[in-house]
Amino acid sequence: MTENHPLNHDEMLAVLDWYRAAGVDIAVGEEPVDRFAQRPPARPAATPPPTAMPGAAPPQRAVEPPAIGGDPGEARSLAASAKSLDELQALLENYDGCGLKLRATQLVFADGNPAADIMLIGEAPGAEEDRQGKPFVGKSGQLLDRMLAAIGLDRSKVYIANTVPWRPPGNRTPTPEEMALCLPFLHRQVELVAPKLVMTLGGPAMQTIFETTSGIIKMRGKWSGVTIGSHQVEAIPTLHPAYLLRNAPAKEQAWADMLSLKLKIEALGLAH
């Protein structure tokens, strides 16, 4: 933007959308500040430490305040107390232990059929999911719908959730502390749904469910028995639809994974 070429209305909205997607969504002052017109403040002269009086106790160092955060033990207790998915969702709506909730628009709990035999698990909501309150509803969600349709499935025949139910600012990766606070709720969600088969979408979801540090390219397409909470289930990792939108050649690998899911459904005689 220059003085001769100010932004028009649409361009201004596009800039604001870009800032929001990057996690900048809170104003810190009422008036704009021209940082270029400001001079850096003068560095204050160093003050020598006071001379201690003879016999006086040494000065005490300031104690840093403890970091503010939730208690994973509390999260586990709350999650375990839920007797139904509705109770679990209500608990999450009222849970303030995870800081992700403070910056998100709303909880993104799940979508699909809670009685389904197949459960899909992604990592975290994006901007469109945050706005609508449902997982996988943006462009990657539209691609996921087409992938499911190609093997005779739709959202009435699967249950979809994320490892984290609130959107991280700027779509960043959730921190280990945030994961520790959200994971008990995901475990309880899986226990209550009790799926026969699980498909993870993307590397972070795979690493969480399979408890591994391996990469998605190495792990995708391989069935393994996993324990999620107290629920034992066969699971297969595949590539995230958002990755497929950026890397079209990888769709061939994802298609092979979807066909593997279809064959497993047929082998187990599951409704689809």
GROMACS .gro file of C-alpha atoms in nm:
model
  272
    1MET     CA    1   0.000   0.000   0.000
    2THR     CA    2   0.128   0.351  -0.089
    3GLU     CA    3  -0.015   0.698  -0.045
    4ASN     CA    4  -0.107   0.707  -0.413
    5HIS     CA    5  -0.258   0.357  -0.418
    6PRO     CA    6  -0.468   0.298  -0.104
    7LEU     CA    7  -0.630  -0.040  -0.052
    8ASN     CA    8  -0.989  -0.072  -0.168
    9HIS     CA    9  -1.265  -0.232   0.039
   10ASP     CA   10  -1.212  -0.588  -0.091
   11GLU     CA   11  -0.835  -0.565  -0.051
   12MET     CA   12  -0.874  -0.442   0.308
   13LEU     CA   13  -1.100  -0.738   0.389
   14ALA     CA   14  -0.848  -0.975   0.230
   15VAL     CA   15  -0.571  -0.831   0.450
   16LEU     CA   16  -0.787  -0.872   0.762
   17ASP     CA   17  -0.866  -1.232   0.664
   18TRP     CA   18  -0.494  -1.298   0.620
   19TYR     CA   19  -0.418  -1.159   0.966
   20ARG     CA   20  -0.697  -1.368   1.121
   21ALA     CA   21  -0.571  -1.686   0.953
   22ALA     CA   22  -0.227  -1.610   1.097
   23GLY     CA   23  -0.374  -1.586   1.447
   24VAL     CA   24  -0.370  -1.205   1.476
   25ASP     CA   25  -0.723  -1.141   1.592
   26ILE     CA   26  -0.693  -0.915   1.897
   27ALA     CA   27  -0.627  -0.539   1.895
   28VAL     CA   28  -0.383  -0.423   2.162
   29GLY     CA   29  -0.459  -0.050   2.141
   30GLU     CA   30  -0.743   0.184   2.056
   31GLU     CA   31  -0.537   0.410   1.826
   32PRO     CA   32  -0.294   0.309   1.548
   33VAL     CA   33   0.074   0.376   1.615
   34ASP     CA   34   0.320   0.488   1.345
   35ARG     CA   35   0.625   0.288   1.448
   36PHE     CA   36   0.839   0.449   1.177
   37ALA     CA   37   0.785   0.792   1.332
   38GLN     CA   38   0.894   0.675   1.674
   39ARG     CA   39   1.247   0.700   1.803
   40PRO     CA   40   1.386   0.411   2.002
   41PRO     CA   41   1.384   0.490   2.373
   42ALA     CA   42   1.712   0.584   2.529
   43ARG     CA   43   1.877   0.299   2.712
   44PRO     CA   44   1.875   0.374   3.086
   45ALA     CA   45   2.209   0.392   3.258
   46ALA     CA   46   2.304   0.084   3.450
   47THR     CA   47   2.229   0.114   3.820
   48PRO     CA   48   2.492  -0.038   4.047
   49PRO     CA   49   2.354  -0.295   4.290
   50PRO     CA   50   2.295  -0.158   4.640
   51THR     CA   51   2.566  -0.229   4.890
   52ALA     CA   52   2.445  -0.469   5.154
   53MET     CA   53   2.470  -0.358   5.515
   54PRO     CA   54   2.703  -0.565   5.731
   55GLY     CA   55   2.515  -0.860   5.880
   56ALA     CA   56   2.213  -0.814   5.650
   57ALA     CA   57   2.054  -1.113   5.477
   58PRO     CA   58   2.135  -1.147   5.105
   59PRO     CA   59   1.866  -1.008   4.874
   60GLN     CA   60   1.607  -1.260   4.754
   61ARG     CA   61   1.567  -1.328   4.385
   62ALA     CA   62   1.223  -1.269   4.239
   63VAL     CA   63   1.033  -1.593   4.195
   64GLU     CA   64   0.881  -1.645   3.851
   65PRO     CA   65   0.504  -1.703   3.867
   66PRO     CA   66   0.394  -2.053   3.766
   67ALA     CA   67   0.278  -2.100   3.408
   68ILE     CA   68  -0.097  -2.082   3.366
   69GLY     CA   69  -0.243  -2.402   3.224
   70GLY     CA   70  -0.488  -2.681   3.281
   71ASP     CA   71  -0.435  -2.996   3.482
   72PRO     CA   72  -0.416  -3.316   3.271
   73GLY     CA   73  -0.540  -3.510   3.573
   74GLU     CA   74  -0.852  -3.296   3.587
   75ALA     CA   75  -0.905  -3.348   3.213
   76ARG     CA   76  -0.881  -3.727   3.257
   77SER     CA   77  -1.131  -3.721   3.545
   78LEU     CA   78  -1.377  -3.505   3.354
   79ALA     CA   79  -1.354  -3.716   3.040
   80ALA     CA   80  -1.399  -4.040   3.232
   81SER     CA   81  -1.714  -3.906   3.397
   82ALA     CA   82  -1.899  -3.870   3.063
   83LYS     CA   83  -2.155  -4.146   3.016
   84SER     CA   84  -2.256  -4.041   2.664
   85LEU     CA   85  -2.131  -3.835   2.372
   86ASP     CA   86  -2.377  -3.560   2.461
   87GLU     CA   87  -2.234  -3.544   2.814
   88LEU     CA   88  -1.881  -3.539   2.676
   89GLN     CA   89  -1.963  -3.254   2.439
   90ALA     CA   90  -2.125  -3.057   2.722
   91LEU     CA   91  -1.817  -3.109   2.938
   92LEU     CA   92  -1.593  -2.977   2.662
   93GLU     CA   93  -1.822  -2.679   2.607
   94ASN     CA   94  -1.772  -2.582   2.973
   95TYR     CA   95  -1.407  -2.686   3.004
   96ASP     CA   96  -1.168  -2.392   3.035
   97GLY     CA   97  -0.848  -2.582   3.110
   98CYS     CA   98  -0.705  -2.566   2.757
   99GLY     CA   99  -0.597  -2.225   2.630
  100LEU     CA  100  -0.690  -2.313   2.271
  101LYS     CA  101  -1.053  -2.254   2.364
  102LEU     CA  102  -0.984  -1.887   2.441
  103ARG     CA  103  -0.885  -1.806   2.080
  104ALA     CA  104  -1.125  -2.038   1.897
  105THR     CA  105  -1.469  -1.932   1.776
  106GLN     CA  106  -1.637  -2.248   1.901
  107LEU     CA  107  -1.592  -2.613   1.985
  108VAL     CA  108  -1.557  -2.851   1.689
  109PHE     CA  109  -1.674  -3.175   1.845
  110ALA     CA  110  -1.765  -3.422   1.569
  111ASP     CA  111  -1.974  -3.493   1.262
  112GLY     CA  112  -2.137  -3.799   1.114
  113ASN     CA  113  -2.308  -4.099   1.269
  114PRO     CA  114  -2.217  -4.183   1.633
  115ALA     CA  115  -2.334  -4.541   1.574
  116ALA     CA  116  -2.106  -4.590   1.272
  117ASP     CA  117  -1.853  -4.874   1.260
  118ILE     CA  118  -1.589  -4.653   1.093
  119MET     CA  119  -1.430  -4.353   1.266
  120LEU     CA  120  -1.207  -4.095   1.095
  121ILE     CA  121  -0.968  -3.889   1.308
  122GLY     CA  122  -0.790  -3.573   1.193
  123GLU     CA  123  -0.561  -3.336   1.379
  124ALA     CA  124  -0.730  -3.002   1.448
  125PRO     CA  125  -0.998  -2.774   1.301
  126GLY     CA  126  -0.910  -2.514   1.040
  127ALA     CA  127  -1.063  -2.172   0.980
  128GLU     CA  128  -1.380  -2.295   0.808
  129GLU     CA  129  -1.431  -2.571   1.065
  130ASP     CA  130  -1.391  -2.311   1.340
  131ARG     CA  131  -1.663  -2.100   1.181
  132GLN     CA  132  -1.910  -2.383   1.122
  133GLY     CA  133  -1.836  -2.597   1.428
  134LYS     CA  134  -1.791  -2.920   1.228
  135PRO     CA  135  -1.475  -3.109   1.126
  136PHE     CA  136  -1.366  -3.128   0.762
  137VAL     CA  137  -1.607  -2.880   0.601
  138GLY     CA  138  -1.357  -2.667   0.405
  139LYS     CA  139  -1.193  -2.759   0.076
  140SER     CA  140  -1.015  -3.056   0.233
  141GLY     CA  141  -1.349  -3.171   0.376
  142GLN     CA  142  -1.508  -3.154   0.033
  143LEU     CA  143  -1.229  -3.372  -0.102
  144LEU     CA  144  -1.275  -3.613   0.189
  145ASP     CA  145  -1.645  -3.643   0.102
  146ARG     CA  146  -1.551  -3.737  -0.255
  147MET     CA  147  -1.298  -3.993  -0.130
  148LEU     CA  148  -1.562  -4.154   0.091
  149ALA     CA  149  -1.819  -4.153  -0.190
  150ALA     CA  150  -1.573  -4.335  -0.415
  151ILE     CA  151  -1.593  -4.641  -0.187
  152GLY     CA  152  -1.964  -4.614  -0.112
  153LEU     CA  153  -1.947  -4.414   0.213
  154ASP     CA  154  -2.078  -4.077   0.326
  155ARG     CA  155  -2.108  -3.890   0.655
  156SER     CA  156  -2.413  -4.092   0.757
  157LYS     CA  157  -2.192  -4.405   0.760
  158VAL     CA  158  -1.881  -4.271   0.936
  159TYR     CA  159  -1.803  -4.067   1.248
  160ILE     CA  160  -1.548  -3.786   1.216
  161ALA     CA  161  -1.350  -3.620   1.497
  162ASN     CA  162  -1.015  -3.451   1.561
  163THR     CA  163  -0.739  -3.507   1.814
  164VAL     CA  164  -0.790  -3.142   1.923
  165PRO     CA  165  -1.144  -2.992   1.926
  166TRP     CA  166  -1.044  -2.623   1.904
  167ARG     CA  167  -0.861  -2.446   1.624
  168PRO     CA  168  -0.501  -2.353   1.713
  169PRO     CA  169  -0.422  -1.989   1.622
  170GLY     CA  170  -0.289  -1.964   1.268
  171ASN     CA  171  -0.346  -2.339   1.222
  172ARG     CA  172  -0.023  -2.410   1.408
  173THR     CA  173   0.055  -2.754   1.546
  174PRO     CA  174  -0.088  -2.807   1.898
  175THR     CA  175   0.176  -2.805   2.169
  176PRO     CA  176   0.246  -3.119   2.376
  177GLU     CA  177   0.076  -2.948   2.673
  178GLU     CA  178  -0.237  -2.877   2.469
  179MET     CA  179  -0.241  -3.234   2.341
  180ALA     CA  180  -0.213  -3.368   2.695
  181LEU     CA  181  -0.522  -3.167   2.795
  182CYS     CA  182  -0.729  -3.269   2.489
  183LEU     CA  183  -0.629  -3.633   2.452
  184PRO     CA  184  -0.838  -3.771   2.743
  185PHE     CA  185  -1.150  -3.631   2.576
  186LEU     CA  186  -1.061  -3.793   2.243
  187HIS     CA  187  -0.996  -4.125   2.418
  188ARG     CA  188  -1.337  -4.110   2.584
  189GLN     CA  189  -1.498  -4.012   2.254
  190VAL     CA  190  -1.352  -4.323   2.089
  191GLU     CA  191  -1.458  -4.542   2.382
  192LEU     CA  192  -1.817  -4.417   2.357
  193VAL     CA  193  -1.835  -4.458   1.978
  194ALA     CA  194  -1.655  -4.796   1.993
  195PRO     CA  195  -1.576  -4.810   1.619
  196LYS     CA  196  -1.476  -5.135   1.448
  197LEU     CA  197  -1.225  -4.956   1.224
  198VAL     CA  198  -1.034  -4.627   1.251
  199MET     CA  199  -0.867  -4.425   0.975
  200THR     CA  200  -0.635  -4.141   1.073
  201LEU     CA  201  -0.593  -3.845   0.838
  202GLY     CA  202  -0.248  -3.690   0.822
  203GLY     CA  203   0.079  -3.730   1.008
  204PRO     CA  204  -0.002  -3.562   1.343
  205ALA     CA  205  -0.322  -3.764   1.391
  206MET     CA  206  -0.136  -4.082   1.298
  207GLN     CA  207   0.145  -4.008   1.546
  208THR     CA  208  -0.110  -3.944   1.822
  209ILE     CA  209  -0.323  -4.254   1.764
  210PHE     CA  210  -0.037  -4.493   1.682
  211GLU     CA  211   0.190  -4.339   1.948
  212THR     CA  212   0.482  -4.314   1.708
  213THR     CA  213   0.729  -4.057   1.580
  214SER     CA  214   0.746  -4.217   1.234
  215GLY     CA  215   0.645  -4.017   0.929
  216ILE     CA  216   0.315  -4.057   0.748
  217ILE     CA  217   0.478  -4.167   0.420
  218LYS     CA  218   0.637  -4.465   0.596
  219MET     CA  219   0.326  -4.560   0.794
  220ARG     CA  220   0.037  -4.492   0.556
  221GLY     CA  221  -0.162  -4.781   0.422
  222LYS     CA  222  -0.059  -5.029   0.694
  223TRP     CA  223  -0.319  -5.179   0.926
  224SER     CA  224  -0.228  -5.215   1.294
  225GLY     CA  225  -0.407  -5.293   1.615
  226VAL     CA  226  -0.411  -4.989   1.846
  227THR     CA  227  -0.553  -4.914   2.189
  228ILE     CA  228  -0.727  -4.576   2.218
  229GLY     CA  229  -0.823  -4.518   2.578
  230SER     CA  230  -0.958  -4.859   2.672
  231HIS     CA  231  -1.085  -4.939   2.321
  232GLN     CA  232  -0.890  -5.179   2.100
  233VAL     CA  233  -0.941  -5.138   1.728
  234GLU     CA  234  -0.777  -5.192   1.390
  235ALA     CA  235  -0.654  -4.867   1.239
  236ILE     CA  236  -0.498  -4.747   0.914
  237PRO     CA  237  -0.328  -4.411   0.851
  238THR     CA  238  -0.369  -4.219   0.527
  239LEU     CA  239  -0.267  -3.881   0.391
  240HIS     CA  240  -0.456  -3.569   0.491
  241PRO     CA  241  -0.691  -3.431   0.223
  242ALA     CA  242  -0.525  -3.089   0.257
  243TYR     CA  243  -0.194  -3.250   0.159
  244LEU     CA  244  -0.360  -3.410  -0.143
  245LEU     CA  245  -0.487  -3.070  -0.257
  246ARG     CA  246  -0.126  -2.948  -0.267
  247ASN     CA  247   0.023  -3.271  -0.404
  248ALA     CA  248  -0.204  -3.423  -0.665
  249PRO     CA  249   0.027  -3.721  -0.745
  250ALA     CA  250  -0.017  -3.841  -0.384
  251LYS     CA  251  -0.387  -3.904  -0.452
  252GLU     CA  252  -0.288  -4.242  -0.596
  253GLN     CA  253  -0.152  -4.347  -0.255
  254ALA     CA  254  -0.461  -4.218  -0.076
  255TRP     CA  255  -0.683  -4.405  -0.320
  256ALA     CA  256  -0.498  -4.728  -0.240
  257ASP     CA  257  -0.564  -4.663   0.130
  258MET     CA  258  -0.934  -4.605   0.066
  259LEU     CA  259  -0.956  -4.930  -0.130
  260SER     CA  260  -0.785  -5.106   0.162
  261LEU     CA  261  -1.051  -4.962   0.395
  262LYS     CA  262  -1.325  -5.084   0.162
  263LEU     CA  263  -1.180  -5.436   0.153
  264LYS     CA  264  -1.155  -5.442   0.533
  265ILE     CA  265  -1.519  -5.330   0.565
  266GLU     CA  266  -1.626  -5.609   0.333
  267ALA     CA  267  -1.411  -5.869   0.507
  268LEU     CA  268  -1.566  -5.784   0.844
  269GLY     CA  269  -1.917  -5.771   0.700
  270LEU     CA  270  -1.972  -5.413   0.820
  271ALA     CA  271  -2.263  -5.209   0.690
  272HIS     CA  272  -2.164  -4.940   0.443
   0.00000   0.00000   0.00000
